[in-house]
CSV table of C-alpha atoms and ligand atoms in Angstrom, one decimal:
chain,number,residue,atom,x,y,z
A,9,UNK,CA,0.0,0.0,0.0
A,10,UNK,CA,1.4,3.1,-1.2
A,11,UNK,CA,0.4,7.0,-0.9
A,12,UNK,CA,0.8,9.9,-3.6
A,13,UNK,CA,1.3,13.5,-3.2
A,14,UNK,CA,0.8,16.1,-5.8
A,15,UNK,CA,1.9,19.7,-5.2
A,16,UNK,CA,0.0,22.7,-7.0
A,17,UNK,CA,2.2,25.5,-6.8
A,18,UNK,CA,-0.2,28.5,-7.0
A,19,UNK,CA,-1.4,30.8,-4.7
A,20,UNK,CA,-3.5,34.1,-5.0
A,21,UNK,CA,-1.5,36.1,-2.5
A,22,UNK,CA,1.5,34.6,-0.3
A,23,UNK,CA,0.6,34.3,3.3
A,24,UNK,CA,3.3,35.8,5.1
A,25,UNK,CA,4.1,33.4,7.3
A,26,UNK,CA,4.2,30.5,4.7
A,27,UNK,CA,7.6,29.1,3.2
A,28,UNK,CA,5.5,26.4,1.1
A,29,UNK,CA,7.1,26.3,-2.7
A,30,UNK,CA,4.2,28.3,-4.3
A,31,UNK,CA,3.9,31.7,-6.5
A,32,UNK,CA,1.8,34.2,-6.7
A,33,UNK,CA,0.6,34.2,-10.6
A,34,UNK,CA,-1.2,31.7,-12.7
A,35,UNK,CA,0.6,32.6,-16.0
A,36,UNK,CA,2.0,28.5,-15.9
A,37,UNK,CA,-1.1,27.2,-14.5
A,38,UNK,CA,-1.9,25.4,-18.1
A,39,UNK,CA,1.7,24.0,-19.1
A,40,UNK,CA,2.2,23.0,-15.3
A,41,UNK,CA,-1.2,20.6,-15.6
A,42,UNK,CA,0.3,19.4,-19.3
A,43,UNK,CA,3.6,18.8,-17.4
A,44,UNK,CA,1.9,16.8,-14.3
A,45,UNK,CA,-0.1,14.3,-16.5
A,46,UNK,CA,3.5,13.8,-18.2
A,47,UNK,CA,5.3,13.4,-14.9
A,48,UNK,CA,2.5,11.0,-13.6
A,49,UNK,CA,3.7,8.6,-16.6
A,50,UNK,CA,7.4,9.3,-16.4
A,51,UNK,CA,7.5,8.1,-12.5
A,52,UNK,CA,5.0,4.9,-13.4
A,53,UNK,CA,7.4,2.7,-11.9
A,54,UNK,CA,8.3,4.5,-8.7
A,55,UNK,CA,6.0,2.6,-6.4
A,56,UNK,CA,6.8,-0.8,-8.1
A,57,UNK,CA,3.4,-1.5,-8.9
A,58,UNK,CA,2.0,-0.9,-5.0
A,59,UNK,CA,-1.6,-0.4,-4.8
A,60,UNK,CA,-2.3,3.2,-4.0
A,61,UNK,CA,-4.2,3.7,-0.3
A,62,UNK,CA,-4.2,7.6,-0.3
A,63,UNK,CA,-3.7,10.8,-2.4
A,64,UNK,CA,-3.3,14.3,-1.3
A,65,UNK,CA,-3.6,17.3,-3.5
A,66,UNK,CA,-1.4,19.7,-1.3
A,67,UNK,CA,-0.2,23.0,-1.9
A,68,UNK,CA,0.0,25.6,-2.8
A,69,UNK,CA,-3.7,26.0,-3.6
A,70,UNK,CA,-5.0,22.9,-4.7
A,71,UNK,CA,-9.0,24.0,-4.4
A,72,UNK,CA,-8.0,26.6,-7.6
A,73,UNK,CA,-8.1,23.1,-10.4
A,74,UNK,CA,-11.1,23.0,-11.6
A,75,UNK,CA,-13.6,19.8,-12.1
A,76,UNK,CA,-12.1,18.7,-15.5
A,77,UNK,CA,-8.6,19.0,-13.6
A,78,UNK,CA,-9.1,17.6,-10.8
A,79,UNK,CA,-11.2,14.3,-12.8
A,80,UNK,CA,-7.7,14.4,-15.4
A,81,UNK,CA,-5.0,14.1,-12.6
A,82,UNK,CA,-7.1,11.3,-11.4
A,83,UNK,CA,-7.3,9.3,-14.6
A,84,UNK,CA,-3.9,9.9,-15.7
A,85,UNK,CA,-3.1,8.4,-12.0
A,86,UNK,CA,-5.4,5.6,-12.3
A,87,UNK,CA,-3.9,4.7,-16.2
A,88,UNK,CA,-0.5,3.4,-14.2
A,89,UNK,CA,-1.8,2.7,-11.0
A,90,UNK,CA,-4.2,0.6,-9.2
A,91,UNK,CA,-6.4,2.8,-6.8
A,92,UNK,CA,-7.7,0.7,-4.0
A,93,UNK,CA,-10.8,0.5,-3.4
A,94,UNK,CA,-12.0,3.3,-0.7
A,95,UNK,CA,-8.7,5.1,-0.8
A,96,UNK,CA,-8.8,8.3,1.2
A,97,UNK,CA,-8.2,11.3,-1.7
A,98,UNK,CA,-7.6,14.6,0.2
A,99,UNK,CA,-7.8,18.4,-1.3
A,100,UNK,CA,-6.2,20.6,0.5
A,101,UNK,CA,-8.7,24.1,-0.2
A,102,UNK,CA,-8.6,27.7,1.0
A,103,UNK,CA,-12.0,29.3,1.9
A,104,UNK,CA,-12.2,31.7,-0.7
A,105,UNK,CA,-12.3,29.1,-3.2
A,106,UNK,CA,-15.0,27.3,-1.9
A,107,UNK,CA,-18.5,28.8,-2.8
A,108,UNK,CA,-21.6,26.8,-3.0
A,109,UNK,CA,-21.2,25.7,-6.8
A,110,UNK,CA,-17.4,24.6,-6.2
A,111,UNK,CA,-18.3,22.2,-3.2
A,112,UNK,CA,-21.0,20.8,-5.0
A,113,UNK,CA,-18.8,20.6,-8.1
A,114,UNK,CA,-16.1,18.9,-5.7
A,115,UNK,CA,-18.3,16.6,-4.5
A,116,UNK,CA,-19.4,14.6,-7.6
A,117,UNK,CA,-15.2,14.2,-8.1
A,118,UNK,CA,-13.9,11.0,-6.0
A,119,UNK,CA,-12.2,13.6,-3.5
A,120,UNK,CA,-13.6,12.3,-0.2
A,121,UNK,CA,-11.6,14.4,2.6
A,122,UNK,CA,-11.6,18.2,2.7
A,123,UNK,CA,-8.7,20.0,4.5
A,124,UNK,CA,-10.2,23.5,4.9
A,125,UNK,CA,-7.3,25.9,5.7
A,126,UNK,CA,-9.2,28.6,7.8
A,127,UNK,CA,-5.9,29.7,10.3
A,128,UNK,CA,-8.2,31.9,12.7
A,129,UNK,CA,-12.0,33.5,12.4
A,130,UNK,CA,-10.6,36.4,13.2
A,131,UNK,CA,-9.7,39.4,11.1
A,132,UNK,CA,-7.2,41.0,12.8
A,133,UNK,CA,-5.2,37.2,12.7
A,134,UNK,CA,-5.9,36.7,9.4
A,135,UNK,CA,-4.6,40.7,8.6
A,136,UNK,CA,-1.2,39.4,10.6
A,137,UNK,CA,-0.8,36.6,8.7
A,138,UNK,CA,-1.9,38.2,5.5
A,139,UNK,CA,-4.6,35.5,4.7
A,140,UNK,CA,-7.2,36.7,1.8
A,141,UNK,CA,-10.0,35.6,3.2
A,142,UNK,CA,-12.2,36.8,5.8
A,143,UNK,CA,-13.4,35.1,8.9
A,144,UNK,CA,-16.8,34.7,7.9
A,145,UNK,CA,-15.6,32.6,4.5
A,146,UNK,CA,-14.0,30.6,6.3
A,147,UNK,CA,-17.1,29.6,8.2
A,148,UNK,CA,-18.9,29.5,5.2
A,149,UNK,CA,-17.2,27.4,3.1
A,150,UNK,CA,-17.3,24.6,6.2
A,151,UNK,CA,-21.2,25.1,6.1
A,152,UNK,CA,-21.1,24.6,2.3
A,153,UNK,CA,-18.9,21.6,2.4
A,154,UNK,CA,-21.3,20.1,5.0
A,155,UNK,CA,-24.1,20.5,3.1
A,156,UNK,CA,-22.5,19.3,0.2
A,157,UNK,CA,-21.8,16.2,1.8
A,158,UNK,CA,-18.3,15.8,2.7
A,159,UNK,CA,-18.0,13.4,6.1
A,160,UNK,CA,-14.3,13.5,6.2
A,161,UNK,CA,-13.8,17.3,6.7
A,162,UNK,CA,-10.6,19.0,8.5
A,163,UNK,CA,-9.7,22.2,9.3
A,164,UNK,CA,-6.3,24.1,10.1
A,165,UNK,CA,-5.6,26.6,12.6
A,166,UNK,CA,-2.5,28.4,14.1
A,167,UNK,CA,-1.9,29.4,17.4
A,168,UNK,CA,0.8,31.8,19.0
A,169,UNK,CA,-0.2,34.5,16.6
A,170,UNK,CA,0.8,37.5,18.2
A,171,UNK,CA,-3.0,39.2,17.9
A,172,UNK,CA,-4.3,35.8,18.8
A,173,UNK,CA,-5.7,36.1,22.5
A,174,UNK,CA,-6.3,33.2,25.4
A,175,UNK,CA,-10.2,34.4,24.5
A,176,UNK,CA,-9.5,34.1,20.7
A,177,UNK,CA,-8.4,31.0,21.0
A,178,UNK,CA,-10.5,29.7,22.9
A,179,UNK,CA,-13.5,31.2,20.9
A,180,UNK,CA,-11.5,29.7,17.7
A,181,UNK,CA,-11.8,26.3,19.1
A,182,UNK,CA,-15.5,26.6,19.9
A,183,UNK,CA,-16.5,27.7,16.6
A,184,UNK,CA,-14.1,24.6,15.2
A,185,UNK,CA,-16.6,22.2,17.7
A,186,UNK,CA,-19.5,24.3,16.7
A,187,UNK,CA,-18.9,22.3,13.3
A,188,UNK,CA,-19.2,19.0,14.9
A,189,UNK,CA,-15.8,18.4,12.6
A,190,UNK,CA,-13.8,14.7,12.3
A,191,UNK,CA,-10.5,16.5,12.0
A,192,UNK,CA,-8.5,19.0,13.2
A,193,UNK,CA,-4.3,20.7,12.3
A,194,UNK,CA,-3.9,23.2,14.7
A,195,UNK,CA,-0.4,24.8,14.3
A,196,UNK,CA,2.3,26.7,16.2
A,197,UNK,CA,3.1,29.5,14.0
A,198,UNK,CA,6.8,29.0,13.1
A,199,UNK,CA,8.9,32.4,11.6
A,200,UNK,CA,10.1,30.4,8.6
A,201,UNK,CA,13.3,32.0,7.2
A,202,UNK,CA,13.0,34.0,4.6
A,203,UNK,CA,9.2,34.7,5.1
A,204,UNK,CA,7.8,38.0,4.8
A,205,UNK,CA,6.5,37.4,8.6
A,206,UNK,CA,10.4,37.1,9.1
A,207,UNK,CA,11.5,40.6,7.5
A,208,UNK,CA,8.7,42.1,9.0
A,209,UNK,CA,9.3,41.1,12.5
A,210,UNK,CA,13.2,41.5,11.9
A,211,UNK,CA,12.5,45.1,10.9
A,212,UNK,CA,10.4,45.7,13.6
A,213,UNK,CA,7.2,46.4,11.6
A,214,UNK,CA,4.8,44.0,13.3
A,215,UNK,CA,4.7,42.5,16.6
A,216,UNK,CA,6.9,39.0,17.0
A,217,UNK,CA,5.9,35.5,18.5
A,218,UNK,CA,6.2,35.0,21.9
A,219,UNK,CA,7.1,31.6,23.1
A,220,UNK,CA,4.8,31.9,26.1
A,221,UNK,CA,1.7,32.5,24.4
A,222,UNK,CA,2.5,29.5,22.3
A,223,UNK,CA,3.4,27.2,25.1
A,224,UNK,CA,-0.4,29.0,26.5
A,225,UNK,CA,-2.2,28.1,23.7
A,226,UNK,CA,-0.8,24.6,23.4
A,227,UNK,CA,-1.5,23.7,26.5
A,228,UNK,CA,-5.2,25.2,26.3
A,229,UNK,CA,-5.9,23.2,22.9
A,230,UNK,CA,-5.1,19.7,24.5
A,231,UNK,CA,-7.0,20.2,27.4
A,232,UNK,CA,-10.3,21.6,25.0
A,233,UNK,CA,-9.2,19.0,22.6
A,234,UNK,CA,-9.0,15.8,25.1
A,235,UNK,CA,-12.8,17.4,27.0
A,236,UNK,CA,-14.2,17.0,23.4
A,237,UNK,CA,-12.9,13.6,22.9
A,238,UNK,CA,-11.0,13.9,20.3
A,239,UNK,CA,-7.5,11.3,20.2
A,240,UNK,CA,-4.2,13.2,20.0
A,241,UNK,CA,-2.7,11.5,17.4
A,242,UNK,CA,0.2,13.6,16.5
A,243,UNK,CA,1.5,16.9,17.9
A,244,UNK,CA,-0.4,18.7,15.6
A,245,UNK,CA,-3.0,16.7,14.6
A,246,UNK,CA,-6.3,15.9,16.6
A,247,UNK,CA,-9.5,13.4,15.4
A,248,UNK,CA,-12.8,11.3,16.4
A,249,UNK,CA,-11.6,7.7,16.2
A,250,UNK,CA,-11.5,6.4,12.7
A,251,UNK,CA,-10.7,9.6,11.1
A,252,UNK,CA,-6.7,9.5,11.1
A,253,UNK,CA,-5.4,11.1,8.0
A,254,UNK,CA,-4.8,8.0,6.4
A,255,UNK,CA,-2.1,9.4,4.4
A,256,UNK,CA,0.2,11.8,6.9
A,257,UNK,CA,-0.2,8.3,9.0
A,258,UNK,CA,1.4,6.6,6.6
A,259,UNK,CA,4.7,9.3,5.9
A,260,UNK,CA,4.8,8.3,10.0
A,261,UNK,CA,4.8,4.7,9.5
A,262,UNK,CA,7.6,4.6,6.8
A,263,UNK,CA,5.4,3.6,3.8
A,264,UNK,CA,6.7,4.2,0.3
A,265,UNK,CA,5.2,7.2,-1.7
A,266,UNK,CA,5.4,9.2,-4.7
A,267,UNK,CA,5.3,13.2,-4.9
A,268,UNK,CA,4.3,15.0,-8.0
A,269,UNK,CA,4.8,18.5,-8.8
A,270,UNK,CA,7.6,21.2,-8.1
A,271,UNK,CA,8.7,20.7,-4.9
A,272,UNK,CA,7.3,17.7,-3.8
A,273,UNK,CA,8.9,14.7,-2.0
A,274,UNK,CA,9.1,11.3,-2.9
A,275,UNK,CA,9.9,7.7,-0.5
A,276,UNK,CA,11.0,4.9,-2.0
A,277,UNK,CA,11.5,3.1,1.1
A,278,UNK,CA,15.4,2.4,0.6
A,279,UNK,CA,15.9,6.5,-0.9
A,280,UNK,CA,14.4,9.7,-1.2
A,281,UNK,CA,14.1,12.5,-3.4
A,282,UNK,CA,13.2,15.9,-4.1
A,283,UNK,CA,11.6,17.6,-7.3
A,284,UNK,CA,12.7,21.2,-8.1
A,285,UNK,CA,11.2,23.6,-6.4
A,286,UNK,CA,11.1,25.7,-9.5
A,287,UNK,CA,7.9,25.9,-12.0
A,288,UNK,CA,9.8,26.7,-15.6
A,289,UNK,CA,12.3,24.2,-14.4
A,290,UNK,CA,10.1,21.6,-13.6
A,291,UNK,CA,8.2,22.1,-17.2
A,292,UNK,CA,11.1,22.2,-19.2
A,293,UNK,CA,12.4,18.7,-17.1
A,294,UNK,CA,9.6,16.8,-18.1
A,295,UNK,CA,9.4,18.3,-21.6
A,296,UNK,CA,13.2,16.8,-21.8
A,297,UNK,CA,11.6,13.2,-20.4
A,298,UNK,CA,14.0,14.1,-17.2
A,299,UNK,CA,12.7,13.3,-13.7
A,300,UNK,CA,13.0,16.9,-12.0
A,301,UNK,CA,14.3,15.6,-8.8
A,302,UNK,CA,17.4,14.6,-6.8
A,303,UNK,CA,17.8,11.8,-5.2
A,304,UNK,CA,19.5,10.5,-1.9
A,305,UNK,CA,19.8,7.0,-0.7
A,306,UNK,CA,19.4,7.3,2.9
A,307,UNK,CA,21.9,5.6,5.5
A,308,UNK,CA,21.0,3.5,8.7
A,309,UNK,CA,21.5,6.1,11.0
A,310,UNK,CA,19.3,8.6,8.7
A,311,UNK,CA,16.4,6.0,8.8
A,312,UNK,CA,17.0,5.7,12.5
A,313,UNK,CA,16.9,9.1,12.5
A,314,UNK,CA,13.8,9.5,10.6
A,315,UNK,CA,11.9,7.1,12.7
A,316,UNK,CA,12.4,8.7,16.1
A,317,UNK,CA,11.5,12.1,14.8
A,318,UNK,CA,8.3,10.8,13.5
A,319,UNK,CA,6.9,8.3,15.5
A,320,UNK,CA,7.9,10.1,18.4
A,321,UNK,CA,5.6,12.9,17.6
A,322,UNK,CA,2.4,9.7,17.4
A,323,UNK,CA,0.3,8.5,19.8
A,324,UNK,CA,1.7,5.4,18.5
A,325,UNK,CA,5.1,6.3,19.6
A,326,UNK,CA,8.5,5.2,19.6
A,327,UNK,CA,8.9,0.7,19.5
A,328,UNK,CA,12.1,-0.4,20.7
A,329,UNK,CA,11.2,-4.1,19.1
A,330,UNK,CA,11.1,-2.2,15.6
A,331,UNK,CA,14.2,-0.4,16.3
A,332,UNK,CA,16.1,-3.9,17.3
A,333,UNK,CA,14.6,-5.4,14.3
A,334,UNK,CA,14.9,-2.8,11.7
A,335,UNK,CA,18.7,-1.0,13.3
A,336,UNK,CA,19.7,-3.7,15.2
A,337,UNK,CA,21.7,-4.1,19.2
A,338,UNK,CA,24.0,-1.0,18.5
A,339,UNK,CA,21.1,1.3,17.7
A,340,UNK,CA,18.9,-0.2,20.5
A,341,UNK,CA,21.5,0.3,23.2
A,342,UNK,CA,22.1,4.1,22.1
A,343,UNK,CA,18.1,4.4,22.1
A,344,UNK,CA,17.9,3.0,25.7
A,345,UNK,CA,20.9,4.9,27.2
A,346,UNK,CA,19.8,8.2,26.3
A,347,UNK,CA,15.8,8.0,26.5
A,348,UNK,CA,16.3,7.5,30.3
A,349,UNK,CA,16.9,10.6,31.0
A,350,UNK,CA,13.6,11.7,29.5
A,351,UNK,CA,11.6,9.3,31.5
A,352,UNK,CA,13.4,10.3,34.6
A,353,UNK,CA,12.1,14.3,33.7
A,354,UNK,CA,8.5,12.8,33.1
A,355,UNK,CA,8.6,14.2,29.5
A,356,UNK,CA,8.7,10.5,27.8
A,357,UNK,CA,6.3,7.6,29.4
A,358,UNK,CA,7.3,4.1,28.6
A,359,UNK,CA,4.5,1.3,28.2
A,360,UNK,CA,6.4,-1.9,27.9
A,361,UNK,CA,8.0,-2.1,24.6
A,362,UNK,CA,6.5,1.5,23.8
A,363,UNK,CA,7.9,4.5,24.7
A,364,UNK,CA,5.4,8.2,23.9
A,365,UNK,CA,5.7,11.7,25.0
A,366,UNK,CA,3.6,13.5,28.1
A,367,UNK,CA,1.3,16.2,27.5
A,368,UNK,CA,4.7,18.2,29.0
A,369,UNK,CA,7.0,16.2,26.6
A,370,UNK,CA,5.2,17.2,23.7
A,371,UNK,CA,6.1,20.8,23.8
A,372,UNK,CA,9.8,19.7,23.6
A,373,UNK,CA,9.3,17.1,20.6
A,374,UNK,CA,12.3,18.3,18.4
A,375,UNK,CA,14.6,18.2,21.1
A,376,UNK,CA,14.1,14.9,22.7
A,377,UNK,CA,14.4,14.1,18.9
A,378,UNK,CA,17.4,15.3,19.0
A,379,UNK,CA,18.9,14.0,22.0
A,380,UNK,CA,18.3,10.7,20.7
A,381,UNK,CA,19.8,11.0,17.5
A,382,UNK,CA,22.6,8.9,16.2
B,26,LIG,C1,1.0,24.8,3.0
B,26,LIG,S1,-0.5,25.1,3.6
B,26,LIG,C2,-1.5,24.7,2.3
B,26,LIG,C3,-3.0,24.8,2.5
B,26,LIG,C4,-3.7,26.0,1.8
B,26,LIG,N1,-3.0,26.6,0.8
B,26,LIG,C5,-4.1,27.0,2.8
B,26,LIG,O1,-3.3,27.9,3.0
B,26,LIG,O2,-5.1,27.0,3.4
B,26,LIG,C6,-0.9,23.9,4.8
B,26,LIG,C7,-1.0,24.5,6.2
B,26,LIG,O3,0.3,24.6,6.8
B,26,LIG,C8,0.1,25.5,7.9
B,26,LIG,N2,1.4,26.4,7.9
B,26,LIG,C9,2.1,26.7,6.9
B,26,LIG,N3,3.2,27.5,7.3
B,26,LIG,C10,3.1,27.6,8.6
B,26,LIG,C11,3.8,28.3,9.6
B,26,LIG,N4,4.9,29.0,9.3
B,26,LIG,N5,3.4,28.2,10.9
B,26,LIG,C12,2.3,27.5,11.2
B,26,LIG,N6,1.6,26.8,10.3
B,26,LIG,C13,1.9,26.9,9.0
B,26,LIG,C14,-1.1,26.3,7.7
B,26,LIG,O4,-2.0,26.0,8.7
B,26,LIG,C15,-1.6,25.8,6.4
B,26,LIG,O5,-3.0,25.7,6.3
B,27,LIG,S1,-0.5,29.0,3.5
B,27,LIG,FE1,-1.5,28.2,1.7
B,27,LIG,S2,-2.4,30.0,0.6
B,27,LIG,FE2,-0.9,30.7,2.0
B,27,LIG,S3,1.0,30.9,0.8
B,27,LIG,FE3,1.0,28.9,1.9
B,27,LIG,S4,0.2,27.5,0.5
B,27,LIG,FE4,-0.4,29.6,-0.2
């Protein structure tokens, strides 16, 4: 079982905050789809002949292909793949692409998961993070895809936004339960480097992050989030049982998978690689019958690596049987010398074989990560 990821590199207006590869104009928007349906072909043989379980349309702004598009990419897909049967297909949409018509129009297409990517109802947040939608299209276009239908919806929102109150938040939160949801991203806003949110706050134009509020917010989410029952099932990820995203689950459990599309990664299991995050590039590539991307085969200690960053961050957490079998005696006496220490502080719990972060531990994910690196 396999997953495949196709990047649409266009945007209406950058977000400030967002390092994502997309730009801000639609002049390639027709020799990028020409070049994707060509890319789909070239990279047949990636997945050696795996049955596909998942597909995400990330981006970018995935919710701008229209009906015809979205139907294409499929077929093209489905000419060199088999598509299980019931295989979750994710768009990733921004509310002010979703009106009535488009929802219903996304609907009859086999998309059957809706990632909505609303950030805050409020418009002082969304001014911050230069968002080009308004609070009240964001609620909207959740309405519209419940009436449409959709039973697999998700929505993302940030946190630690400097304009975002303890009140906000919380209000944020309610209006997400409000919509009796299956799935929820909430995010800590990260200054990416080279963002305009970066320059901005370097230059001292808008107010920066503070750590506190983040750590705030954070803890505030889990607690609402947990009261609600909904499971916990990655840092940033929260859902009603059943209602995993069946393809981010599977980048955390190490299964192969294909990215198409500038920028987009690809896991072959024994390798990965990159396509250019470049749009003429990546046309002219595939025009040339070239794979756009670079590849790396990845070492022991970078699958290691890989595995205690991700499953880590899981409620399925870190398995020292899977590191003996997979790393072997060497890897699992580094793992169980320096995890102790983290058990000691109360930020890692052990179950058995199993070893998971506390609510505290999970606000200090990328370090333990780090301490128990090879
Ligand atoms: C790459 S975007 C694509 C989705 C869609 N274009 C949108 O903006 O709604 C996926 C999600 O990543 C999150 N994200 C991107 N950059 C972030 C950052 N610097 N800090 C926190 N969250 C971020 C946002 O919540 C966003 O919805
Ligand atoms: S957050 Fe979404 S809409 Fe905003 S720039 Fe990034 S990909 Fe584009």
């Amino acid at each position: 079982m396999a997953g495949i990821y196709i990047h649409i590199p266009f945007c209406k207006q950058k977000c400030h905050y967002c390092n994502f590869f997309s730009v801000a104009s639609e002049k390639y928007k027709d020799q990028f789809i020409i070049a994707l349906y060509k890319e789909i072909a070239l990279q047949k043989d990636y997945l050696g002949g795996e049955e596909i379980e998942t597909i995400y349309f990330g981006g970018g702004t995935p919710s701008i292909l229209s009906f015809d598009e979205i139907l294409m990419v499929l077929d093209e897909i489905s000419k060199v793949h088999q598509i299980g049967m019931g295989a979750e297909i994710t768009l990733e949409a921004n509310p002010d692409d979703l009106n009535k018509e488009k929802v219903l129009e996304l609907r009859k297409t086999p998309v059957n998961r809706l990632s909505i990517g609303v950030q805050s109802f409020f418009k002082e947040d969304l001014k911050y993070l230069n968002r080009i939608h308004t609070g009240e299209q964001a609620s909207l276009s959740i309405s519209y895809a419940k009436e449409a239908g959709f039973d697999n919806l998700s929505i993302d929102l940030i946190y630690g936004i400097p304009t975002l109150t303890k009140e906000k938040w919380l209000a944020n939160l309610n209006k997400f339960f409000s919509f009796n949801l299956q799935h929820l991203s909430a995010y800590a806003l990260t200054i990416e480097p080279k963002t305009a949110l970066e320059i901005l706050i370097n230059k001292g134009k808008i107010k920066p992050v503070n750590e506190n509020s983040i750590v705030g917010h954070f803890k505030q989410l889990i607690t609402l989030m947990n009261k609600q029952g909904f499971i916990h099932y990655e840092i940033s990820n929260f859902c009603r049982e059943d209602f995993y995203s069946k393809h981010n689950k599977s980048y955390w459990f190490g299964k192969k998978y294909l990215g198409l599309g500038p920028s987009a990664h690809s896991f072959s299991g024994k390798s990965r690689q990159w396509n250019v995050s470049n749009i003429s590039k990546y046309i002219s590539e595939i025009e040339m019958k070239k794979i756009p991307a670079e590849k790396e085969n990845l070492t022991t200690i970078q699958k290691y690596n890989d595995y205690i960053l991700t499953s880590m961050r899981t409620i399925w957490g870190i398995d020292s049987n899977y590191i003996k079998k997979h790393f072997g005696e060497e890897f699992l006496s580094h793992f169980k010398f320096y995890i102790k220490e983290y058990i000691k502080s109360g930020k890692v719990i052990r179950k058995q074989d199993k070893f998971f972060l506390s609510d505290n531990g999970k606000l200090f994910a990328d370090g333990i990560a780090a301490g128990l690196f090879r």
